[in-house]
Short mmCIF file of C-alpha atoms in Angstrom, two decimals:
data_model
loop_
_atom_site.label_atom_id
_atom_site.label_comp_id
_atom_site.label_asym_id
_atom_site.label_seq_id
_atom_site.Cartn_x
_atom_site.Cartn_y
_atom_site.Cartn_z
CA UNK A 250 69.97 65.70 158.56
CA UNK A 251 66.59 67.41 159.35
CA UNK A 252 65.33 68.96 155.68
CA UNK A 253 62.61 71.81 155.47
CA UNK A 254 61.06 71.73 152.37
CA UNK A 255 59.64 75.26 151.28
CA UNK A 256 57.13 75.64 148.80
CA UNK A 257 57.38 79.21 147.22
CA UNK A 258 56.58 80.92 143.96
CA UNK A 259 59.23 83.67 142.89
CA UNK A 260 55.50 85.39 142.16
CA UNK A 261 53.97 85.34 145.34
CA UNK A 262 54.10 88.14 147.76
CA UNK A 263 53.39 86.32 151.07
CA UNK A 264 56.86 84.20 149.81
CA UNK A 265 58.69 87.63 149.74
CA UNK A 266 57.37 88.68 152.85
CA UNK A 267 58.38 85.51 154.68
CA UNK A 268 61.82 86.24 153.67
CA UNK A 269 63.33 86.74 157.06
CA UNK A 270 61.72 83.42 158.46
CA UNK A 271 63.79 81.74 155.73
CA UNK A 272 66.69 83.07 156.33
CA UNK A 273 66.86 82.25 159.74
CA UNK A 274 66.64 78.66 158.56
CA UNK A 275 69.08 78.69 155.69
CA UNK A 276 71.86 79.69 158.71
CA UNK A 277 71.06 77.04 160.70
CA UNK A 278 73.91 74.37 159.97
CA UNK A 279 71.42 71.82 161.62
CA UNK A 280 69.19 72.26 158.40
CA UNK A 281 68.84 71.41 155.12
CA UNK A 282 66.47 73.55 152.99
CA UNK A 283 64.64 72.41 149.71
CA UNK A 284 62.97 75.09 147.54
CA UNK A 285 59.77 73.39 145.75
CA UNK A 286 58.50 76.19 142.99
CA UNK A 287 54.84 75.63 142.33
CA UNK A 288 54.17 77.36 138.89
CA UNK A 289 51.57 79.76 140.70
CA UNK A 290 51.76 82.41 137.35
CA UNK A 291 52.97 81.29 133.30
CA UNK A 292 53.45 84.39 131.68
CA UNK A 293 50.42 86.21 132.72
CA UNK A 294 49.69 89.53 131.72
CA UNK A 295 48.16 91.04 134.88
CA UNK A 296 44.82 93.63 134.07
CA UNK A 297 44.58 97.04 134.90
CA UNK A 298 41.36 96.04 137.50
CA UNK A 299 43.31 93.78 139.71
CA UNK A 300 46.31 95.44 140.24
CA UNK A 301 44.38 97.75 142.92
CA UNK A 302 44.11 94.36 144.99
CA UNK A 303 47.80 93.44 144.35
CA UNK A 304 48.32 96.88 145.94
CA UNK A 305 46.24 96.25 148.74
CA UNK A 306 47.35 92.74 149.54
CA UNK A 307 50.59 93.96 149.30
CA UNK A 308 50.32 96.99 151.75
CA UNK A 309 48.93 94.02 154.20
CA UNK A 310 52.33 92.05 154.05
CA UNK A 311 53.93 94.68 154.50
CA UNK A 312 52.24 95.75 157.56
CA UNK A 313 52.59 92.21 159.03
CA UNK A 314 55.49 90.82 157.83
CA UNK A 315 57.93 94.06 157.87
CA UNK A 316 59.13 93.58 154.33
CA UNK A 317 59.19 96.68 152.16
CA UNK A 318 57.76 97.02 148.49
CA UNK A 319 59.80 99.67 146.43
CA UNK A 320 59.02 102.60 144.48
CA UNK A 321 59.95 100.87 141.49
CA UNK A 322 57.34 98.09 142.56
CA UNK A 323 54.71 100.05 143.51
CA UNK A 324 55.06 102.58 140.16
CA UNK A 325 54.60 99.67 137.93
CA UNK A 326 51.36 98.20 139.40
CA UNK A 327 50.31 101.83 139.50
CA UNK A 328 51.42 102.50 135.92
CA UNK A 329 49.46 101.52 132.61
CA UNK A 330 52.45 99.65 131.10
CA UNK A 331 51.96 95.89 130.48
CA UNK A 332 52.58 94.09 133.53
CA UNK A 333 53.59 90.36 132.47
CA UNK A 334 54.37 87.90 135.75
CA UNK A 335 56.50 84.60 135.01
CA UNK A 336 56.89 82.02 137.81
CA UNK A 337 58.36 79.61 135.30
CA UNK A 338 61.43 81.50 133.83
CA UNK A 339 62.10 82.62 137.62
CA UNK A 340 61.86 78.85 138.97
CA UNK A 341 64.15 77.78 135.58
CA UNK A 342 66.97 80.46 136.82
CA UNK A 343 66.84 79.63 140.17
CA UNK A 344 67.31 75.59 139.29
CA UNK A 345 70.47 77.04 136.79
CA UNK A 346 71.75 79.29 139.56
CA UNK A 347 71.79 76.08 142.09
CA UNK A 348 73.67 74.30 139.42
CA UNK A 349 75.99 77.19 138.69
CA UNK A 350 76.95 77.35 142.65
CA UNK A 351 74.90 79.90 143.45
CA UNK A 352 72.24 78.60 146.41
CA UNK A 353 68.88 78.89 145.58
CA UNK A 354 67.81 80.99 148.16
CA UNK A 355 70.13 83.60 147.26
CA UNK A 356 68.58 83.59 143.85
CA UNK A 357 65.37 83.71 144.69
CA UNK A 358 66.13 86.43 147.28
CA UNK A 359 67.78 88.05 143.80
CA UNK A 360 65.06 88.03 142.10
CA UNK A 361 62.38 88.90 144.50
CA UNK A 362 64.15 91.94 145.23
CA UNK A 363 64.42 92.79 141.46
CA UNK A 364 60.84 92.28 140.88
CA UNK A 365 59.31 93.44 144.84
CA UNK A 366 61.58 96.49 145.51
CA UNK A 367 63.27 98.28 141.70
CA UNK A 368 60.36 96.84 139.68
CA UNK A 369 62.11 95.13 137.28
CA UNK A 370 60.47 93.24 134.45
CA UNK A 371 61.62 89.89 135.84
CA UNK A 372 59.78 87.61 133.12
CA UNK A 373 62.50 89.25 130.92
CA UNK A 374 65.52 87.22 129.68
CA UNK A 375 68.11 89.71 130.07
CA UNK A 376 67.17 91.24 133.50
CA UNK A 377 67.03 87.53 134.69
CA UNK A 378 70.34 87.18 132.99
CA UNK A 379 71.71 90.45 134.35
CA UNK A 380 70.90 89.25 138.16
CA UNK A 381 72.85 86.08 137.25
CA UNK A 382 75.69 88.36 136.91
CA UNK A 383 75.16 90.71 139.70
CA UNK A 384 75.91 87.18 141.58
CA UNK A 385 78.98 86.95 139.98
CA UNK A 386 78.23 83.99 137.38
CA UNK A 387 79.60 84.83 133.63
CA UNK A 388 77.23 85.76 131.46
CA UNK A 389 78.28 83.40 128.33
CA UNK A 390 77.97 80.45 131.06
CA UNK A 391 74.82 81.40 132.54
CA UNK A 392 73.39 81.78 128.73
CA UNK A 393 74.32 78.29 127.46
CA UNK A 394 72.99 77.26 130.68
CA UNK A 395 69.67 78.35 130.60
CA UNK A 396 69.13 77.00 127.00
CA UNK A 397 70.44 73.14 127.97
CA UNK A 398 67.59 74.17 131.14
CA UNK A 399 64.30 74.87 128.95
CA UNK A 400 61.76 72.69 130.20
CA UNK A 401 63.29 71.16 133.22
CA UNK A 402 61.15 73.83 135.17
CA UNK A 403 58.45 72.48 133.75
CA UNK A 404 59.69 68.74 135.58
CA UNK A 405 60.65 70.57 138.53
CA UNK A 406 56.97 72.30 138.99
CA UNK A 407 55.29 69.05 138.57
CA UNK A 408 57.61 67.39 141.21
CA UNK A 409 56.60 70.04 143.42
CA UNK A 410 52.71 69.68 142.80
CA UNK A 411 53.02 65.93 143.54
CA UNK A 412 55.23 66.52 147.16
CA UNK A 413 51.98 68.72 147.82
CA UNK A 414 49.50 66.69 147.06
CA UNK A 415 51.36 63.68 149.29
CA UNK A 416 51.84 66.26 152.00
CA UNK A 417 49.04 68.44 151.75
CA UNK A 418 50.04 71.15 150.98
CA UNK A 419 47.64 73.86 150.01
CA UNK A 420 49.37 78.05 149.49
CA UNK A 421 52.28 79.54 149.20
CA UNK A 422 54.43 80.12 151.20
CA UNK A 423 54.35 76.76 153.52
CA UNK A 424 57.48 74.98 155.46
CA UNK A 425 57.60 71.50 156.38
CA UNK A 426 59.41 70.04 158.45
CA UNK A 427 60.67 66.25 157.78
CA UNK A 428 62.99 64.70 160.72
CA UNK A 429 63.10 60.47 160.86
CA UNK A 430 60.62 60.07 157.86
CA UNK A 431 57.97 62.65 160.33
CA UNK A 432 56.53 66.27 158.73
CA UNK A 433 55.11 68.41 160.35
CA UNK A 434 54.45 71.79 158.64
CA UNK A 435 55.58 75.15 160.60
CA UNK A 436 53.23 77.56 162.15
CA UNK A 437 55.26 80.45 159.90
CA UNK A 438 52.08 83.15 159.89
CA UNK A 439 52.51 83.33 163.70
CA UNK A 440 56.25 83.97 163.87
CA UNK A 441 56.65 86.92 161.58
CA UNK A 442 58.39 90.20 163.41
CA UNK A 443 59.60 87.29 165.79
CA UNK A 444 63.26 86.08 164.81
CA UNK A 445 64.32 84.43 168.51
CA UNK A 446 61.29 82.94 169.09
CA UNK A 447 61.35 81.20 165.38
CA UNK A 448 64.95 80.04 165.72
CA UNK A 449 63.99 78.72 168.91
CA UNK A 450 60.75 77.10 167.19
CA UNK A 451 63.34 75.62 164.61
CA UNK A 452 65.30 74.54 167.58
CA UNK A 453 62.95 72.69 169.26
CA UNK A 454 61.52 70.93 166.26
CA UNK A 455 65.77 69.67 165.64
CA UNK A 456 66.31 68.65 169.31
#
């Protein structure tokens, strides 16, 4: 089977905004997609002086990609509250929702919303936990999961930096493309706004 391998942090704005592109490919039965989180963020503490470029860089992915920021979002980069960003406690629920039977898109989707559109303190234990159950996983099972998980992030991250460096990989978001042992990565900046002429991209790469 033909694998795209997408390399995303639950952090990274572009990633949100290419949400559309990777849903197109997660319903394409031809496909198998691999999330590879990169550990872009470890439980940062964002300052007051560069929020106003998070705003800004923001209000450009919207404007090309199409994908809304909230309210919620956009009060809490405005606000003076401590803003703390996590890529590792996202990437460790995302690997526990996988194992749960949840598919990781779907939790990262989860989570991106939480974080992009109501503001939610995603770095947070319980609002990670409380997603979990919005996906209808129980909460005792998703708890005693994410404890046996500690640290496997960690492993998972460093997997992910080494399948960049042997692929070259350089940002987030990127998609390759492996068919017959062959990559190629996908021209995904020129296809936003686009859906049928991606899937037909997609299409062309499979046949």
């Amino acid at each position: 089977m033909v694998k795209v391998h997408y390399f995303f942090d639950p952090m990274c704005g572009w990633c949100y905004g290419a949400t559309s592109l990777l849903d197109a490919i997660a319903a394409n039965s031809d496909l198998k997609l691999e999330l590879h989180p990169g550990g872009m963020i470890a439980n940062q503490s964002i300052e007051k002086a560069f929020r106003s470029h998070i705003l800004t860089s923001d209000a450009r992915i919207a404007s090309i990609t199409g994908s809304q920021f909230g309210k919620g979002y956009i009060q809490r980069v405005k606000s003076n509250d401590p803003m703390i960003l996590d890529s590792y406690i996202t990437a460790r629920a995302i690997i526990t929702a996988e194992q749960l039977g949840i598919a990781p898109l779907n939790m990262l989707k989860t989570i991106q919303h939480a974080h992009y559109v109501e503001g939610k303190q995603v770095n947070r234990t319980e609002v990670i936990e409380g997603l979990a159950v919005e996906l209808g996983l129980d909460k005792n099972h998703w708890q005693r999961a994410m404890l046996a998980n500690q640290g496997t992030e960690q492993t998972n991250i460093a997997q992910s930096r080494l399948l960049m460096q042997k692929l070259q990989v350089t940002g987030y978001p990127t998609l390759i493309l492996e068919k017959h042992e062959t990559s190629v990565k996908l021209p995904h900046t020129a296809y936003y706004g686009k859906p049928d002429a991606w899937r037909q991209l997609i299409d062309d790469y499979i046949h």
